[in-house]
CSV table of C-alpha atoms and ligand atoms in Angstrom, one decimal:
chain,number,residue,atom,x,y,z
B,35,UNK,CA,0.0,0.0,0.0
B,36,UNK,CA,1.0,3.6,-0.6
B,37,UNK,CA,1.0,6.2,1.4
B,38,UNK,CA,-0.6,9.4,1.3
B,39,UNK,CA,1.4,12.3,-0.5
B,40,UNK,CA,3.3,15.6,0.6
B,41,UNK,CA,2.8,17.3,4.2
B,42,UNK,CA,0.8,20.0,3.2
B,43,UNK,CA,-0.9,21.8,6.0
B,44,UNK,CA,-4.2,24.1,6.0
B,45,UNK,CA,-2.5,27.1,4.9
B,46,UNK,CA,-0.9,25.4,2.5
B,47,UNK,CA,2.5,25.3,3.9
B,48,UNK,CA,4.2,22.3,2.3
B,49,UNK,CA,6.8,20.2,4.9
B,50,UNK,CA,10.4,19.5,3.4
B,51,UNK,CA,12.4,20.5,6.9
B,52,UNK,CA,12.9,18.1,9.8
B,53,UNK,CA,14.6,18.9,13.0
B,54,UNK,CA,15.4,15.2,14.7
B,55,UNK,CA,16.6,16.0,18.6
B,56,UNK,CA,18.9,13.0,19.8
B,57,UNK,CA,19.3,13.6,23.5
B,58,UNK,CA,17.9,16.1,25.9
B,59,UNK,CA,21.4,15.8,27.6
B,60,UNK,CA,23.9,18.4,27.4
B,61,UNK,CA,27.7,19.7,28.4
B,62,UNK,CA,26.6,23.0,28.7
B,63,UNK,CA,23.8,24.6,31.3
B,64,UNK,CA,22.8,27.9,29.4
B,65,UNK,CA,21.0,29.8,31.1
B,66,UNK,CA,17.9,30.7,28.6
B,67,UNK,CA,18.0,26.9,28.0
B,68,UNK,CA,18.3,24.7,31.3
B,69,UNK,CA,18.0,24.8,34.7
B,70,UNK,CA,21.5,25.0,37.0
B,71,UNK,CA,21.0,21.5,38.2
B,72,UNK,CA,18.3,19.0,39.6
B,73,UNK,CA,17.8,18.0,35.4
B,74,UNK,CA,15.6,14.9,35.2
B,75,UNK,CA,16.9,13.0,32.0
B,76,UNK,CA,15.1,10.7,30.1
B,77,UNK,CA,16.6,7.3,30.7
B,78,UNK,CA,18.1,6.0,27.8
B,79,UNK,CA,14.7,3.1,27.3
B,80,UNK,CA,12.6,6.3,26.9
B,81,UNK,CA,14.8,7.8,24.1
B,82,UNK,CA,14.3,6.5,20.4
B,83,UNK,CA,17.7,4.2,18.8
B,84,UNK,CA,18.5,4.9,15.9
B,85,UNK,CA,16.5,2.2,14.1
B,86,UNK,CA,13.6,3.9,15.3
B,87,UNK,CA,15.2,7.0,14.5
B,88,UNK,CA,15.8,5.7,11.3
B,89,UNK,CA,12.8,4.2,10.1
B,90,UNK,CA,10.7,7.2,11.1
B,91,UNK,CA,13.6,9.8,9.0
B,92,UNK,CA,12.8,7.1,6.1
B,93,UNK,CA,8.8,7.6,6.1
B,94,UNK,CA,8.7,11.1,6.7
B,95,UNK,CA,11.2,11.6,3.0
B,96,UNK,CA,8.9,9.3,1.5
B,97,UNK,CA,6.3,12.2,2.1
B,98,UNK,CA,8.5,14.7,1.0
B,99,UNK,CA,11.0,15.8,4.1
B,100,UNK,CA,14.3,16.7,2.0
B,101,UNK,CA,16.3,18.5,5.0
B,102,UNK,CA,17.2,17.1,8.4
B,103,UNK,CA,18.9,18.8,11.1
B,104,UNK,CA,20.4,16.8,14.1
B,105,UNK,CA,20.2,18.6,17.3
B,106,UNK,CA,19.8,18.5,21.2
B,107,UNK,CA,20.5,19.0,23.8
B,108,UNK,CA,23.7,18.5,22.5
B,109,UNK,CA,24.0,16.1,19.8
B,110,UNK,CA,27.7,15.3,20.1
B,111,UNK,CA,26.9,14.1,23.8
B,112,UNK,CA,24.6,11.3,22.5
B,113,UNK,CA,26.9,7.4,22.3
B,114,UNK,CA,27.6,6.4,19.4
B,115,UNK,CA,26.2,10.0,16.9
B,116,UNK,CA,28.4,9.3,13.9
B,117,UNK,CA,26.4,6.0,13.3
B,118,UNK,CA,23.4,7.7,13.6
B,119,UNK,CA,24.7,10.4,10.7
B,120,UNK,CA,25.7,7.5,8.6
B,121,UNK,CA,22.4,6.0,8.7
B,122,UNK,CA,20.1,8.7,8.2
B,123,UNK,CA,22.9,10.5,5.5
B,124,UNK,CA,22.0,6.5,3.6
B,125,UNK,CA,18.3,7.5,3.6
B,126,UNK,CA,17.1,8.3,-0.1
B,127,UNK,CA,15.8,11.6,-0.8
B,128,UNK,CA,17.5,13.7,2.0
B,129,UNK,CA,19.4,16.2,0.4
B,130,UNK,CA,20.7,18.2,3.2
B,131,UNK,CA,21.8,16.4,6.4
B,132,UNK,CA,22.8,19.1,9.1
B,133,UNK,CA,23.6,19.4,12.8
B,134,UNK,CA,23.3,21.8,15.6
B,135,UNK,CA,25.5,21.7,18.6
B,136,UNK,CA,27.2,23.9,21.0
B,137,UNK,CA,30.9,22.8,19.4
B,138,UNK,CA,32.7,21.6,22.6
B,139,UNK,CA,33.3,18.2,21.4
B,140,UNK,CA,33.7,19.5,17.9
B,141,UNK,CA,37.6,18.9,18.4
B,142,UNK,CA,37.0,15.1,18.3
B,143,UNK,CA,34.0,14.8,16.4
B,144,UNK,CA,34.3,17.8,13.5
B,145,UNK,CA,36.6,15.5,10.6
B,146,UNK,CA,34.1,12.6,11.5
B,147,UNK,CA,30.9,14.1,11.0
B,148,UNK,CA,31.6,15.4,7.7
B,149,UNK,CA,32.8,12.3,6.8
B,150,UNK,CA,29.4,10.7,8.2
B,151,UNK,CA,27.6,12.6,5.7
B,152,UNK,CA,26.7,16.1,7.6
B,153,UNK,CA,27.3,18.9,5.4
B,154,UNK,CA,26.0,21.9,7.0
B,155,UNK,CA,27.1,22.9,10.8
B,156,UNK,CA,25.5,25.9,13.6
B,157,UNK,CA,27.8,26.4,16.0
B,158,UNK,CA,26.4,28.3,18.7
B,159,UNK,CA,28.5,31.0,20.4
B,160,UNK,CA,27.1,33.9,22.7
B,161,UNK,CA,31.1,35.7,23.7
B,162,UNK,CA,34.2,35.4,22.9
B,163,UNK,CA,34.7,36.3,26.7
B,164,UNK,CA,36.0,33.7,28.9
B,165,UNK,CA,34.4,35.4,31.8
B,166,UNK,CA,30.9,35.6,30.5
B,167,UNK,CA,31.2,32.4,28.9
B,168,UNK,CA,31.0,30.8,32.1
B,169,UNK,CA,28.5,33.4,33.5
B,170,UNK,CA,25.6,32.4,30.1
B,171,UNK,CA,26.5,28.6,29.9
B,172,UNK,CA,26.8,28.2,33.4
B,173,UNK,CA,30.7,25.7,32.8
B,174,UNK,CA,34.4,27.1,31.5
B,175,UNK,CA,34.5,25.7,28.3
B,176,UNK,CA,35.3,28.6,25.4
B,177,UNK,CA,38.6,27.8,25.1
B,178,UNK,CA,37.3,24.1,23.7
B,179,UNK,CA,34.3,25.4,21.7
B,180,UNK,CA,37.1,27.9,19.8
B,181,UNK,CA,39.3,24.7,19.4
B,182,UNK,CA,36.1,23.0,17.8
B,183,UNK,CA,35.0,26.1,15.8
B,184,UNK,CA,38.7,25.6,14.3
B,185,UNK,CA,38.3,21.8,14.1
B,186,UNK,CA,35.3,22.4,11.8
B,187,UNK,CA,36.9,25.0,9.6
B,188,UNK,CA,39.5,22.2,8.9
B,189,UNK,CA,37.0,19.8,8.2
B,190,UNK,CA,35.6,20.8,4.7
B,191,UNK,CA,31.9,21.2,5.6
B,192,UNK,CA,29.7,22.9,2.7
B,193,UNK,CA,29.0,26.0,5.4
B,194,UNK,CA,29.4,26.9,9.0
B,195,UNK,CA,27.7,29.3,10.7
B,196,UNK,CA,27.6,30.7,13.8
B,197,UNK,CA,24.5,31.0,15.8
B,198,UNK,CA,24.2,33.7,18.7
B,199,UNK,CA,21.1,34.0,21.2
B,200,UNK,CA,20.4,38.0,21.7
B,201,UNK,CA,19.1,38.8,25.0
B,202,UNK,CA,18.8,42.2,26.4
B,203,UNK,CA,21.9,42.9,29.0
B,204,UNK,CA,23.7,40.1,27.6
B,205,UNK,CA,24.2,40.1,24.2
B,206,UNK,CA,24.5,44.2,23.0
B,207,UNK,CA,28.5,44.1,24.1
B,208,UNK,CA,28.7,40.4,22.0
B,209,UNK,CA,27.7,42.3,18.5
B,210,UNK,CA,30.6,43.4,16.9
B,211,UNK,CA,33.1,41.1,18.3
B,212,UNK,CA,31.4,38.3,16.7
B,213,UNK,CA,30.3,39.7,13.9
B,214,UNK,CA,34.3,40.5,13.5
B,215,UNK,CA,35.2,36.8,14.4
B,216,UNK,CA,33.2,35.3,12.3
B,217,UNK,CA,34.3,37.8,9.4
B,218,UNK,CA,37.8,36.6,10.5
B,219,UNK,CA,37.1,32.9,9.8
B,220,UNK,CA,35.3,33.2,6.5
B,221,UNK,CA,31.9,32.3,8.5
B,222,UNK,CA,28.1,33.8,8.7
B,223,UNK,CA,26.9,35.1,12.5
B,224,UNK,CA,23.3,34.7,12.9
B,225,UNK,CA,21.7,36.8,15.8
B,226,UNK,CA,18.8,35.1,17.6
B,227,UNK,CA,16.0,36.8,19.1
B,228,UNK,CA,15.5,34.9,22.4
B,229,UNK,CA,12.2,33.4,23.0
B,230,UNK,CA,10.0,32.2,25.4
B,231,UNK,CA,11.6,28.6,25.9
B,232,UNK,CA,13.6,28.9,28.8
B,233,UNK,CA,13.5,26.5,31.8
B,234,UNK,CA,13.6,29.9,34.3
B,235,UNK,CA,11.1,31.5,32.7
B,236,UNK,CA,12.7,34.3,32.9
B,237,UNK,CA,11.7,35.6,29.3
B,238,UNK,CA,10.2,39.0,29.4
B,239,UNK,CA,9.6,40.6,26.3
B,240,UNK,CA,12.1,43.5,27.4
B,241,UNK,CA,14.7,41.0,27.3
B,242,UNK,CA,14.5,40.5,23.6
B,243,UNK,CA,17.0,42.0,21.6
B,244,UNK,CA,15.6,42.8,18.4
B,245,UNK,CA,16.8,41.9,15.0
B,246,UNK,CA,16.7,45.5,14.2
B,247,UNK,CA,18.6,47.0,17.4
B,248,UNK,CA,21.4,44.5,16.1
B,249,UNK,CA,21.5,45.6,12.5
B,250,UNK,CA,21.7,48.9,14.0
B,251,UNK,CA,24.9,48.5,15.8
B,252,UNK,CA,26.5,46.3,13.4
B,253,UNK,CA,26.2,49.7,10.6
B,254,UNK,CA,27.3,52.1,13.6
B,255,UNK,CA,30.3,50.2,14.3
B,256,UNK,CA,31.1,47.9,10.6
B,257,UNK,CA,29.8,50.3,8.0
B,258,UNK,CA,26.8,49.5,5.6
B,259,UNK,CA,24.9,46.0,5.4
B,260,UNK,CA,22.4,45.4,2.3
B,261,UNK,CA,20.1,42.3,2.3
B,262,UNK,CA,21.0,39.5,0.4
B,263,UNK,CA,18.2,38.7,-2.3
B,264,UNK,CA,16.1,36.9,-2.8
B,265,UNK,CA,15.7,35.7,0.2
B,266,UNK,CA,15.3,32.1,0.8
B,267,UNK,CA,11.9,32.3,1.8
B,268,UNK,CA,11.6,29.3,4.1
B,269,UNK,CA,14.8,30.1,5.7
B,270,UNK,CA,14.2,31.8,9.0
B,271,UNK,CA,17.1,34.0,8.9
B,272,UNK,CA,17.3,37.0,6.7
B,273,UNK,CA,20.5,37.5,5.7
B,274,UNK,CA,23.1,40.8,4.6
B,275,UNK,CA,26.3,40.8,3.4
B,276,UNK,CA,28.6,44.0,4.3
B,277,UNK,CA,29.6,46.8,1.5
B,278,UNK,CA,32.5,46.7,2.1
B,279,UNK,CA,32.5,43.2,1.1
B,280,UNK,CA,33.9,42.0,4.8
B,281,UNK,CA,31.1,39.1,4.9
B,282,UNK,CA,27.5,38.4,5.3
B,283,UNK,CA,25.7,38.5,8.6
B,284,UNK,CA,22.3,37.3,9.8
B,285,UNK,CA,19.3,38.0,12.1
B,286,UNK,CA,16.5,35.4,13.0
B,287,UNK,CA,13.9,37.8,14.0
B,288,UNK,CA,11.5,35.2,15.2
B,289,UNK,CA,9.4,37.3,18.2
B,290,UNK,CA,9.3,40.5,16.4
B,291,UNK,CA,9.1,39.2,12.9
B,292,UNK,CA,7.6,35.7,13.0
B,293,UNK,CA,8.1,33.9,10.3
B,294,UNK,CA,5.1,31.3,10.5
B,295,UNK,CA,3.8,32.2,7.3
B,296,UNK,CA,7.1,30.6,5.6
B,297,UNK,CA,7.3,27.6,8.1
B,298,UNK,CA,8.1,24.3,6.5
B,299,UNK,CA,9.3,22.8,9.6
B,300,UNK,CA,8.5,19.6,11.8
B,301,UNK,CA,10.2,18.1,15.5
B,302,UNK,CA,10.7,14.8,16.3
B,303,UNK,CA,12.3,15.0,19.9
B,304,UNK,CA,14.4,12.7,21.6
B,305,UNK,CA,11.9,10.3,23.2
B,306,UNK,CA,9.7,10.6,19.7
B,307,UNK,CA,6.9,12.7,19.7
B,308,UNK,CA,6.3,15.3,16.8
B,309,UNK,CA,5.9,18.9,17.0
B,310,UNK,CA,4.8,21.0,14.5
B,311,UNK,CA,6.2,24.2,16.4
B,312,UNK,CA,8.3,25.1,18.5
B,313,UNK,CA,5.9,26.7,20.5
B,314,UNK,CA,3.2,24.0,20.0
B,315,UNK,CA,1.3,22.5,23.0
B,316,UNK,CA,0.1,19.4,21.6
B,317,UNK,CA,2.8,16.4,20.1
B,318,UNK,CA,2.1,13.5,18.8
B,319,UNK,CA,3.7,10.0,19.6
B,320,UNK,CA,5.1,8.1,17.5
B,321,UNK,CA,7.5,5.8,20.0
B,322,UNK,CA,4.4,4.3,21.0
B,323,UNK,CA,3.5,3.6,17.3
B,324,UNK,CA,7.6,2.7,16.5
B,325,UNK,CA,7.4,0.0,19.6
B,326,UNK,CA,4.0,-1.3,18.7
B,327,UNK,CA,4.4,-2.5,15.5
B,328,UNK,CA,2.4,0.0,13.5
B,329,UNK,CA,3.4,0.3,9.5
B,330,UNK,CA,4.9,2.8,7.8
B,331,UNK,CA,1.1,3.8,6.5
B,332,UNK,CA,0.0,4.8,10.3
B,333,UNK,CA,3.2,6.4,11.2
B,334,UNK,CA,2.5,8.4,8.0
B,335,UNK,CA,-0.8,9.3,8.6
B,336,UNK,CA,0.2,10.4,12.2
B,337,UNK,CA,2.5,13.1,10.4
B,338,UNK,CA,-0.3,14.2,8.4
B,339,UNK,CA,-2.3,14.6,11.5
B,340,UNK,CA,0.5,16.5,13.1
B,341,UNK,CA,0.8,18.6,9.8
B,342,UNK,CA,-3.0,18.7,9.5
B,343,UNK,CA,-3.3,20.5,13.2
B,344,UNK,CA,-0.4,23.1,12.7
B,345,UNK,CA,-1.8,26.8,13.7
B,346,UNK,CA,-1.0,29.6,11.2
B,347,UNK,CA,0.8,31.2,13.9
B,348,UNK,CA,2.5,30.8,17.0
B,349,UNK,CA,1.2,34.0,18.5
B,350,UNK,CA,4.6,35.1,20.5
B,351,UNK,CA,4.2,38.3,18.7
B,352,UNK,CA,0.9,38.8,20.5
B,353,UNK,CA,-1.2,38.0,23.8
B,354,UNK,CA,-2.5,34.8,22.7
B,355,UNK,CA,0.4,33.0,23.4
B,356,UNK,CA,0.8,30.3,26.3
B,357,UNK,CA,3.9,28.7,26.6
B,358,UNK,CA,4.7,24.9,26.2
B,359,UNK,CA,6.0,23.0,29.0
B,360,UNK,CA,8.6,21.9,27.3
B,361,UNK,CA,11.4,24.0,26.9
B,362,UNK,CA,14.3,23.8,24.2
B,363,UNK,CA,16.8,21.5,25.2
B,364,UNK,CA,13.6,19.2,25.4
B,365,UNK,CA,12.7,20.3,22.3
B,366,UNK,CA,15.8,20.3,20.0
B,367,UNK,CA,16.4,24.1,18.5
X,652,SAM,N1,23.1,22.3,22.2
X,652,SAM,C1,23.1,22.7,20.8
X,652,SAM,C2,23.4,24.2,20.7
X,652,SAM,O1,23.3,24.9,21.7
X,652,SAM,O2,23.7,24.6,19.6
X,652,SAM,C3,21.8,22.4,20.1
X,652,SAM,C4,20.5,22.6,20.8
X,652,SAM,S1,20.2,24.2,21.3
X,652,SAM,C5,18.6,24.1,22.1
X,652,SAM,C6,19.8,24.9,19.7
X,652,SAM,C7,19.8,26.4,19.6
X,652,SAM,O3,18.7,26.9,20.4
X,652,SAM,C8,21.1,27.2,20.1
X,652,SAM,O4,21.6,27.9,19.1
X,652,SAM,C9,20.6,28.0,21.3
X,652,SAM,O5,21.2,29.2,21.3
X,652,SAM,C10,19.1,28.2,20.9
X,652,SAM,N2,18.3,28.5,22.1
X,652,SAM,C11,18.3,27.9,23.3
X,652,SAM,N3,17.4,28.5,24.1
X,652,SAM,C12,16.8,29.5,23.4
X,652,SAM,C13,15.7,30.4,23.7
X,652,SAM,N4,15.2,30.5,24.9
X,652,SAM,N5,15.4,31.3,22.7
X,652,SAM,C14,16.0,31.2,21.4
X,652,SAM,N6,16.9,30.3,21.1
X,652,SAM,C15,17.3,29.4,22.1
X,653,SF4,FE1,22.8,22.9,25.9
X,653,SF4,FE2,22.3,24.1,23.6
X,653,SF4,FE3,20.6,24.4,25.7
X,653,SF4,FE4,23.0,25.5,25.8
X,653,SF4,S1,21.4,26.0,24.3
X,653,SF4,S2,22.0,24.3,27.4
X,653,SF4,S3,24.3,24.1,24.7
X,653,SF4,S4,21.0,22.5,24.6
């Protein structure tokens, strides 16, 4: 039997981009992520293998999913990643495997993964200052996330870019150092608005620092930006490139510009149920369905479902917004 075609939603939004979180663990405690301590981990019975993994990567292709992005937690801290990379770079029909991870165990892992089959890498850096480092993520590990961010740049990927999370108080001092390092290395910054998925819940709307504020002091202090075009219009990022042709920045503006409209994306989180935002309160679960024998036709038609339920919006922008218990690490950014 077949099964049913593309992941098309009610607003017509068609699904080609997966994000597959592998672990909710992570090396780092950041602290618009995860709590300082007393983390509850999944055990590892309650997290997909990478069969299931697998399996569900191959279905969700067949119905069109072309891009998948391994993430976390962290994914480097997850036994055994680069087996998992092999097996989902072997599915037919992805045409972009990519991963996001914080870089500390890039050192050991950068040279592997690309031979695995990932081609595109975020790194996310917030300072190049030891000091507040320590003070955002909570441990003293820059100096080994700048030894990965090197590893990478050794290890032929197709791009690297660097993602930074802009908060209000934290990040306005971060701007032009990065944007500098980054030019430095030959790789793209992308500014991220912070949003309302921290464990603390400490996210205020003053705290955001806007896409715009950013642009702003990245002109005062680097000279003239113009947007690239066209813009890649599922991408969230919109992207610039400097005039005086010193490299190409970006900003994800995704509480003061939401980009719903354009969203083509899905979840699958560590202990496997789907999302179809980031901000959704409902998920759907497929372990149960992996574990139970269903066929590839039900766990199809539970993406559709998924797909079929997504909102036009996630309303962040606005008061109608309640946020989901989960928070990112348990979500996979
Ligand atoms: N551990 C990896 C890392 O940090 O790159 C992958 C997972 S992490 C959840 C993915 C991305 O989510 C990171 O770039 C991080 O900065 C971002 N992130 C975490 N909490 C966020 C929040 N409250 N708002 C916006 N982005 C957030
Ligand atoms: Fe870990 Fe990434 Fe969350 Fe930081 S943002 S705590 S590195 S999962």
């Amino acid at each position: 039997m077949s099964i049913r075609g593309p992941l098309v939603d009610r607003f017509g939004r068609v699904h080609t981009d997966l994000r597959v979180s592998v672990t909710d663990r992570c090396n780092l405690r950041c602290v618009y992520c995860m709590p300082a301590e007393g983390v509850e981990f999944r055990p590892h019975s309650a997290i997909l293998s990478f069969e299931e993994i697998e399996r569900f990567v191959a279905i969700a292709t067949r119905l069109g999913v072309r891009k998948v992005r391994i993430t976390g937690g962290d994914p480097l801290v997850r036994r055994g990643i680069l087996d998992l990379v092999r097996l989902l770079a072997a599915v037919p029909g992805i045409t972009d495997l990519a991963m996001t991870t914080n870089g500390i165990l890039l050192g050991d892992y950068a040279h592997g993964l690309r031979a695995a089959g990932v081609r595109r890498l975020n790194i996310s850096l917030d300072t190049l200052d030891r000091e507040k480092f320590q003070q955002i993520s909570r441990r003293d590990e820059l100096a080994r996330v700048l030894r990965g961010i090197e590893a990478a740049c050794r290890a032929g990927f197709d791009q690297i870019k660097l993602n930074t999370l802009a908060i209000r108080g934290q990040t306005e001092d971060e701007i032009v150092p990065l944007a500098r390092f980054a030019r430095e290395y030959g790789l793209e910054v992308r500014f991220i608005e912070f949003m309302p998925l921290d464990a603390a819940r400490q996210w205020q709307n003053d705290r955001v620092l806007s896409a715009r504020e950013i642009l702003r002091v990245l002109q005062e202090d680097l000279g003239p930006l113009e947007p690239i075009l066209p813009k890649n219009a599922n991408a969230p990022a919109t992207e610039y490139r400097f005039l005086d042709g010193g490299g190409r920045v970006g900003v994800i503006a995704s509480v003061t510009e939401p980009f719903c409209d354009e969203c083509n994306r899905l979840r699958l989180t560590a202990e496997g149920k789907v999302r179809n935002c980031l901000f959704s309160t409902e998920e759907w679960d497929v372990r149960n369905l992996l574990r139970n024998g269903a066929t590839d036709e039900r766990i199809a038609e539970l993406l559709h479902d998924t797909v079929g339920a997504k909102k036009k919006s996630h309303g962040t922008e606005s008061g109608a917004f309640a946020a989901p218990e989960r928070v990112m690490y348990q979500i996979g950014g």
